[in-house]
Tab-separated table of C-alpha atoms and ligand atoms in Angstrom:
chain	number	residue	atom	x	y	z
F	1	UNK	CA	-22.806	-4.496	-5.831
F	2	UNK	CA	-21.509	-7.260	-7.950
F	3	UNK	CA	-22.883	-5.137	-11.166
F	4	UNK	CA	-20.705	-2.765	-10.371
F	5	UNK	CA	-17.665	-2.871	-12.159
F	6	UNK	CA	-16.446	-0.290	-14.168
F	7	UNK	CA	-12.875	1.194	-13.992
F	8	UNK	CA	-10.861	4.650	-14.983
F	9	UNK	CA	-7.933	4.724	-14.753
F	10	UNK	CA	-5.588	7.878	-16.174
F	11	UNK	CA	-2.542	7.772	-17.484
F	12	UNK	CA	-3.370	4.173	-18.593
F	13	UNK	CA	-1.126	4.329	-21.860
F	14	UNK	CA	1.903	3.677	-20.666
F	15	UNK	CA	3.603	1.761	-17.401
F	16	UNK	CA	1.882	1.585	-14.401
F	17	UNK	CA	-1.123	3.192	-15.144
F	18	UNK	CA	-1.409	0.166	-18.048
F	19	UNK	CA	-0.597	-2.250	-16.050
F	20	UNK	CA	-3.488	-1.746	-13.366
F	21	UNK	CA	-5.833	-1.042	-16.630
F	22	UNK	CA	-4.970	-4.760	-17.913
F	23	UNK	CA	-4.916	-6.595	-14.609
F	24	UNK	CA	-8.637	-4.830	-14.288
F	25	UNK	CA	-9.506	-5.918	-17.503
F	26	UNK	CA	-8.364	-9.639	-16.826
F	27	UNK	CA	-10.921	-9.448	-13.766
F	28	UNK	CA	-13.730	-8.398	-15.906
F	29	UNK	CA	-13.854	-4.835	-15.082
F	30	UNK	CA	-15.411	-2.198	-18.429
F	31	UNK	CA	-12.329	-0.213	-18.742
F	32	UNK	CA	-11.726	3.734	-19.776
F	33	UNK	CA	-7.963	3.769	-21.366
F	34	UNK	CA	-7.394	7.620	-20.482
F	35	UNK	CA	-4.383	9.128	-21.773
F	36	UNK	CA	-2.438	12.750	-22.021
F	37	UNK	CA	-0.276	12.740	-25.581
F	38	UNK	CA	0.174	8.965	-26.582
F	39	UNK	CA	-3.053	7.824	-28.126
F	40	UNK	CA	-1.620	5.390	-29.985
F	41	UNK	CA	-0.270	3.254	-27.175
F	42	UNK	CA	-3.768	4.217	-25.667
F	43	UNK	CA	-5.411	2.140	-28.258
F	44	UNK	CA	-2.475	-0.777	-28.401
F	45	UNK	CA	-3.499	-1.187	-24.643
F	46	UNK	CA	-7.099	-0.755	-25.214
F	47	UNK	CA	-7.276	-3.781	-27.965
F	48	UNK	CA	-4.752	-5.518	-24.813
F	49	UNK	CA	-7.460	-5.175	-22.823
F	50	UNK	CA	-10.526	-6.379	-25.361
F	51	UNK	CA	-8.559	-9.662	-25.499
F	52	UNK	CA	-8.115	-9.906	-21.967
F	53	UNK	CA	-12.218	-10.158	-21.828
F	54	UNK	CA	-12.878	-6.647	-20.774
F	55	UNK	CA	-16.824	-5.807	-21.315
F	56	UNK	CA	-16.417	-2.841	-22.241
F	57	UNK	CA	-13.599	-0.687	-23.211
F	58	UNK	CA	-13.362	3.009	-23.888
F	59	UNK	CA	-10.141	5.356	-24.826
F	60	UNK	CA	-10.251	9.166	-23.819
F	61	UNK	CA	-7.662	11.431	-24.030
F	62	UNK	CA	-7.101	14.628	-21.912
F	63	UNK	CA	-4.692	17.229	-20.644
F	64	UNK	CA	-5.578	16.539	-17.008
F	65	UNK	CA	-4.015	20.089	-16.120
F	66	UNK	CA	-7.017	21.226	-17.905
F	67	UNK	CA	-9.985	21.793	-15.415
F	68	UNK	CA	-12.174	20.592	-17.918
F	69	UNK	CA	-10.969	17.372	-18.067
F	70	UNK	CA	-12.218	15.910	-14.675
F	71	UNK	CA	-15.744	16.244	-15.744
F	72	UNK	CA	-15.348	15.143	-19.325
F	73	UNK	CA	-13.459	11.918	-18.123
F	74	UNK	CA	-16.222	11.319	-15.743
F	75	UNK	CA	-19.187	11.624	-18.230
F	76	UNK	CA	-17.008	9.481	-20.981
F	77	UNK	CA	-16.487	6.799	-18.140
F	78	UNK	CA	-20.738	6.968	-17.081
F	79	UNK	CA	-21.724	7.042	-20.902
F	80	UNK	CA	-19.154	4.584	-22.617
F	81	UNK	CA	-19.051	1.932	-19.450
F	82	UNK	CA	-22.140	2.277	-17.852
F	83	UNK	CA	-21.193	3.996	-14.376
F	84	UNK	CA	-17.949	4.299	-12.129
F	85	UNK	CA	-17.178	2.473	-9.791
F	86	UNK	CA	-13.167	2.447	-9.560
F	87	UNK	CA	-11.417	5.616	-9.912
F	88	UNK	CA	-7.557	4.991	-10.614
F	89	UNK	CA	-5.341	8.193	-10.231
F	90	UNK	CA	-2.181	7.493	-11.653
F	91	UNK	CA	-1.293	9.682	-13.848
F	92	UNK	CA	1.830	11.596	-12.921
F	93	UNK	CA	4.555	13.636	-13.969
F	94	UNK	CA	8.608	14.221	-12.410
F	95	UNK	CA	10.118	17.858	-13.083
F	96	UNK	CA	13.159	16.976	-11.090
F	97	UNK	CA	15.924	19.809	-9.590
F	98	UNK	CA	17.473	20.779	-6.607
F	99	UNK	CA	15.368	23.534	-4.779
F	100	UNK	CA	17.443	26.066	-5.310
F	101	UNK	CA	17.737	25.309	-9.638
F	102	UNK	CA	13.771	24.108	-9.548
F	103	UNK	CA	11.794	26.998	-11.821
F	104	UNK	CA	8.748	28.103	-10.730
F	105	UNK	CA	7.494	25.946	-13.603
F	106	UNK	CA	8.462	23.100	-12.736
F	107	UNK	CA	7.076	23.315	-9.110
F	108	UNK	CA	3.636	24.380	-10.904
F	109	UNK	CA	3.224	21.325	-13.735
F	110	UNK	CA	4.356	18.609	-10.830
F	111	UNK	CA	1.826	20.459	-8.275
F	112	UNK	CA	-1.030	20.703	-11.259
F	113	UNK	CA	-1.175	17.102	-12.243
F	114	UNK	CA	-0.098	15.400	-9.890
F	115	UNK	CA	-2.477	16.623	-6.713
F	116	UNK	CA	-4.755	19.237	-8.209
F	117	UNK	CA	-6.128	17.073	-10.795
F	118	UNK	CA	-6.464	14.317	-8.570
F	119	UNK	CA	-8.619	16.443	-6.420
F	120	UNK	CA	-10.713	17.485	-9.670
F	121	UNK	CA	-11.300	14.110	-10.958
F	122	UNK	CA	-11.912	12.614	-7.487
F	123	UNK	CA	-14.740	14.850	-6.640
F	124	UNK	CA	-16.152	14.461	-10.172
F	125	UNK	CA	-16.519	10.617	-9.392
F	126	UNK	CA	-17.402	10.808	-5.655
F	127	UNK	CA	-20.667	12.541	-6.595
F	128	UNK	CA	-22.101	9.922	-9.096
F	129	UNK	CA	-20.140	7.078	-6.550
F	130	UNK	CA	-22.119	8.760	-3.416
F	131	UNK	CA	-25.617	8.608	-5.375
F	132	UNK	CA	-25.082	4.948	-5.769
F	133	UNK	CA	-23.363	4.583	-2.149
F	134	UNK	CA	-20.169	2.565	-3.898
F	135	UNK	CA	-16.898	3.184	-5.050
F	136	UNK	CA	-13.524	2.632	-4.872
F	137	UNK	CA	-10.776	5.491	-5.131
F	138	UNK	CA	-6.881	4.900	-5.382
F	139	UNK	CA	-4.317	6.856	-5.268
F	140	UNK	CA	-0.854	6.494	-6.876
F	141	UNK	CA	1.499	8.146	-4.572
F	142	UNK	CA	5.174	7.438	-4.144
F	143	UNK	CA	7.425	6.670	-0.966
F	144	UNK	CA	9.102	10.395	-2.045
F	145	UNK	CA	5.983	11.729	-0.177
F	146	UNK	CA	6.988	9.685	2.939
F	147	UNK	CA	10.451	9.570	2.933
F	148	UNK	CA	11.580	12.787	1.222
F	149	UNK	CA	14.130	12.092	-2.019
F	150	UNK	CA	16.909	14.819	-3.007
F	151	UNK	CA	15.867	16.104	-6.431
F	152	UNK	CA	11.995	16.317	-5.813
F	153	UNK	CA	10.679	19.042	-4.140
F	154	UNK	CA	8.236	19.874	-5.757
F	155	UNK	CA	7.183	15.872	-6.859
F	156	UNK	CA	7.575	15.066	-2.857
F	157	UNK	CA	5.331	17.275	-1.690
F	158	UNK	CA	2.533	16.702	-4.140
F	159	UNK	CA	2.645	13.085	-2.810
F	160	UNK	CA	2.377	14.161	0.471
F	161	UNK	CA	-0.009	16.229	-0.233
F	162	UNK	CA	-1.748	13.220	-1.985
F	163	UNK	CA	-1.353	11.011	1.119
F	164	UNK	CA	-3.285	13.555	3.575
F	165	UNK	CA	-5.701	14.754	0.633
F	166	UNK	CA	-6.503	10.556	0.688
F	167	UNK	CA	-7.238	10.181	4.298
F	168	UNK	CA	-9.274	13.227	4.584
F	169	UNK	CA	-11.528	11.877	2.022
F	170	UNK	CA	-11.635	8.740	3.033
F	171	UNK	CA	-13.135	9.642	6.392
F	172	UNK	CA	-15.564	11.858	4.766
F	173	UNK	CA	-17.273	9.726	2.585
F	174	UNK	CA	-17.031	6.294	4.716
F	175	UNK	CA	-20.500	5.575	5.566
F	176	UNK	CA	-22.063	6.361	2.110
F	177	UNK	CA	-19.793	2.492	1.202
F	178	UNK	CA	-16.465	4.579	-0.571
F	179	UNK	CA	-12.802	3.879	0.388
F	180	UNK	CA	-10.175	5.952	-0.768
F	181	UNK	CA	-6.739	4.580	-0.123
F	182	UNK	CA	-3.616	5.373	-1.738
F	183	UNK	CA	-0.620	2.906	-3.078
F	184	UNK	CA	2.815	3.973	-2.776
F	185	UNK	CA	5.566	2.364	-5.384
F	186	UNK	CA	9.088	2.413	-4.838
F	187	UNK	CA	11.109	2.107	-7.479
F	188	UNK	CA	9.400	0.487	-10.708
F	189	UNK	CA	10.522	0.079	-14.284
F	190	UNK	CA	8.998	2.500	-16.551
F	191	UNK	CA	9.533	5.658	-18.945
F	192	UNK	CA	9.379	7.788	-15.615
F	193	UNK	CA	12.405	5.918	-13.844
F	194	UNK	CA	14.380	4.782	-17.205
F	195	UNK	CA	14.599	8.672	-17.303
F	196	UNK	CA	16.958	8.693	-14.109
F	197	UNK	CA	20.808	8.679	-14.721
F	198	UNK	CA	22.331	5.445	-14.457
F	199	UNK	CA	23.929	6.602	-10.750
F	200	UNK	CA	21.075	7.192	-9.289
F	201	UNK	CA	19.238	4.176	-10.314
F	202	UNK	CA	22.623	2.710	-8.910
F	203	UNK	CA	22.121	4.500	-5.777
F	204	UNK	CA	18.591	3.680	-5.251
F	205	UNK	CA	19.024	0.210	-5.528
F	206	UNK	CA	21.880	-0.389	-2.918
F	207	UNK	CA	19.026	0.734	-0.677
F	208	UNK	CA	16.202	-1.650	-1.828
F	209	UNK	CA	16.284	-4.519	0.562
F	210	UNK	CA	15.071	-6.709	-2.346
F	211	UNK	CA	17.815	-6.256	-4.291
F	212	UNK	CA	16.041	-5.278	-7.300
F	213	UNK	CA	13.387	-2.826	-8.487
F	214	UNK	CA	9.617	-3.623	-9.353
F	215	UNK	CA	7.644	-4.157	-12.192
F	216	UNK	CA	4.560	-2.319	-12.793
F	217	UNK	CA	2.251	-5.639	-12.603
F	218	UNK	CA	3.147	-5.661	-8.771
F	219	UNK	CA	1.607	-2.532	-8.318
F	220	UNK	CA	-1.177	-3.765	-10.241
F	221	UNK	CA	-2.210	-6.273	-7.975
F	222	UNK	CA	-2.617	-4.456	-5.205
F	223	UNK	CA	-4.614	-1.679	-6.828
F	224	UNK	CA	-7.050	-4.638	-7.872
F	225	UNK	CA	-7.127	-5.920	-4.642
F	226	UNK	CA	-8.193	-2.432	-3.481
F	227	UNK	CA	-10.613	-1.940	-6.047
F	228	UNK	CA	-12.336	-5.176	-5.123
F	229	UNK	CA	-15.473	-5.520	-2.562
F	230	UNK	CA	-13.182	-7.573	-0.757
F	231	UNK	CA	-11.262	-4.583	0.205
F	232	UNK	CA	-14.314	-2.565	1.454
F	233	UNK	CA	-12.392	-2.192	5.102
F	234	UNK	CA	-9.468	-0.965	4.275
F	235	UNK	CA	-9.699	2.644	4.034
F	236	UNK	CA	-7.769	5.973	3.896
F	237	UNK	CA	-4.410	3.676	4.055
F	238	UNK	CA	-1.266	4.340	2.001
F	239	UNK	CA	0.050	1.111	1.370
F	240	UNK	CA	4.070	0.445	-0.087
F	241	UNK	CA	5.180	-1.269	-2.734
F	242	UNK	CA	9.099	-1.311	-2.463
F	243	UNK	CA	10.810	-4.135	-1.844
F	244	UNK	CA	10.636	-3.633	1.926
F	245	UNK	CA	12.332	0.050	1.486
F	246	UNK	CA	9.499	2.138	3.494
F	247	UNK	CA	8.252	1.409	7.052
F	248	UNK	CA	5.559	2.533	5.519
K	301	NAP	P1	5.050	7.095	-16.882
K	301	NAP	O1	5.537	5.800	-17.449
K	301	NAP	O2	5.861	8.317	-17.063
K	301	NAP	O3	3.552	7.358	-17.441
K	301	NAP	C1	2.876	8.518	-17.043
K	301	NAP	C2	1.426	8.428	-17.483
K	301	NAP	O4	0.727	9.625	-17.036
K	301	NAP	C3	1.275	8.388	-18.985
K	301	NAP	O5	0.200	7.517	-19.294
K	301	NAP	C4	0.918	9.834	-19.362
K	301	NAP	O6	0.083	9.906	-20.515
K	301	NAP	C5	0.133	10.278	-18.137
K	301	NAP	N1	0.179	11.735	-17.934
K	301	NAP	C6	1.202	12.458	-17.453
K	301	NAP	N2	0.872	13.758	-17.400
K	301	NAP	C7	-0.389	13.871	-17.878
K	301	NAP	C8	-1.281	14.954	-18.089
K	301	NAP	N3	-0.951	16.235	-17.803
K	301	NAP	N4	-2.499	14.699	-18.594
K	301	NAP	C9	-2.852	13.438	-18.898
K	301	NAP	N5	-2.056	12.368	-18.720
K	301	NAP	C10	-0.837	12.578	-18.217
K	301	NAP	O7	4.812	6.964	-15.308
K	301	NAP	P2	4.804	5.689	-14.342
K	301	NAP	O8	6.185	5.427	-13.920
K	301	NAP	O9	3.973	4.608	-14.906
K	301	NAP	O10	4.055	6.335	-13.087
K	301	NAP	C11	2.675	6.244	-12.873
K	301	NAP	C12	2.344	6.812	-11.493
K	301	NAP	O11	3.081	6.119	-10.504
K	301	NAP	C13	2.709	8.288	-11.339
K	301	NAP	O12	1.751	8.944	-10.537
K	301	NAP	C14	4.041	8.233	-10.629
K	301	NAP	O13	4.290	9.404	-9.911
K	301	NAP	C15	3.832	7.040	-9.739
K	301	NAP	N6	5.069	6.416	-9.286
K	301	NAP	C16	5.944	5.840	-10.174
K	301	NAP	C17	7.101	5.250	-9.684
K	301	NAP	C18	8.083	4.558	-10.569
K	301	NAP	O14	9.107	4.096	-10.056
K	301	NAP	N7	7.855	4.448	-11.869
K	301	NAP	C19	7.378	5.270	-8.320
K	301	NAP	C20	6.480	5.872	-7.467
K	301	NAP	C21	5.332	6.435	-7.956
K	301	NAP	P3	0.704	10.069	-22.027
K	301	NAP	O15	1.905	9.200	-22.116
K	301	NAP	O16	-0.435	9.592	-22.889
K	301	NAP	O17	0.987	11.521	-22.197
């Protein structure tokens, strides 16, 4: 299996999603930079990730609401790197409201990219990953889809929904050498949390044991450990990164 060590990972242009791109990269993974609008910081990450000593690196850009995208992604990732062997599902979107102001809209985009196209893309890759009897599938949820947060109805449940859709797969695809786990951030400095007003950031971190929030690298390392052979145990888990916020 050591051969084996190509990576996709989507929403890789920006936050965490770039972060677990260039920690794979450092570890000498061939990396697909997917993207949704930004292909700009797509290719500022991709040239990140050439100097990091990346074999190979590729940049694709979908709408991953699109079902076409899941098997275009796929094909880039087996033509450009050479296989799949790590499927990153990161990419993710927050259409926030209280249940009773949330549009039908909103409920739909959150529900469409954040678990639909995860099951797309994942059963894309587990096909070629189940010919070869390897692979390694992660899953970013959030501790919203444990714990529940005001605001996110709609983003809540499609991380729950992501947490069960995770160990159901896991256990079906076990014995052909594919884990599927899932990684649950807390808090963590990007676009998607800057976004928040300043009292709820406030709020949210008088709950955070740590005392702070995280940075995207710390989700990156655990996604890498996951992705490794190492790792080939641990399997339909959903593991928290939150400063100790989640009994998770
Ligand atoms: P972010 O900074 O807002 O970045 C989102 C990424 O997803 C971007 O690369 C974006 O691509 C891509 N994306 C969104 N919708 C897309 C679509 N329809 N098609 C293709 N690409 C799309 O988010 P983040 O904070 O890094 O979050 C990454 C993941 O971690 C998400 O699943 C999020 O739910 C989860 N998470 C984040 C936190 C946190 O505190 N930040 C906590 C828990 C869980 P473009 O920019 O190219 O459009």
């Amino acid at each position: 299996m050591g051969g084996m060590k190509q990576a996709l990972v989507t929403g890789a242009s920006r936050g965490i999603g770039r972060a677990i791109l260039l920690e794979l990269a450092a570890q000498g993974y061939a990396v697909l930079v997917h993207y949704g609008k930004n292909r700009e910081l797509a290719e500022a990450v991709a040239e990140e990730a050439r100097a990091l000593g990346a074999p190979r690196v590729a940049v694709f850009g979908a709408d991953l609401t699109d079902p076409a995208a899941a098997p275009a992604l796929v094909e880039a990732a087996e033509t450009e790197l050479g296989g799949l062997s790590v499927l990153v599902n990161n990419a993710g979107v927050t259409r926030d409201n209280l249940l009773l102001r949330m549009k039908d809209a909103d409920w739909d985009a959150v529900i469409a990219t954040d678990l639909t196209a995860v099951f797309r893309l994942t059963r894309e890759a587990i096909k070629r990953m189940v010919r070869r009897r390897y692979g390694r599938i992660i899953n970013i949820a959030s501790v919203s889809g444990i714990l529940g947060t005001p605001g996110q109805a709609n983003y809540a449940a499609a991380k729950a929904g992501l947490i069960g859709f995770t160990r159901s797969v896991a256990k079906e695809y076990a014995k052909r050498g594919i884990t599927v786990n899932a990684v649950a951030p807390g808090f963590i400095e990007t676009d998607m949390t800057a976004a928040l007003p300043e009292a709820v950031q406030r709020e949210y971190l008088a709950q955070i044991p740590a005392g702070r929030f995280g940075r995207p690298e710390e989700v990156a390392k655990l996604v890498a450990f996951l992705a490794g052979e190492d790792a080939g145990y641990i399997n339909g888990q959903t593991i928290c990164v939150d400063g100790g916020l989640t009994p998770c």
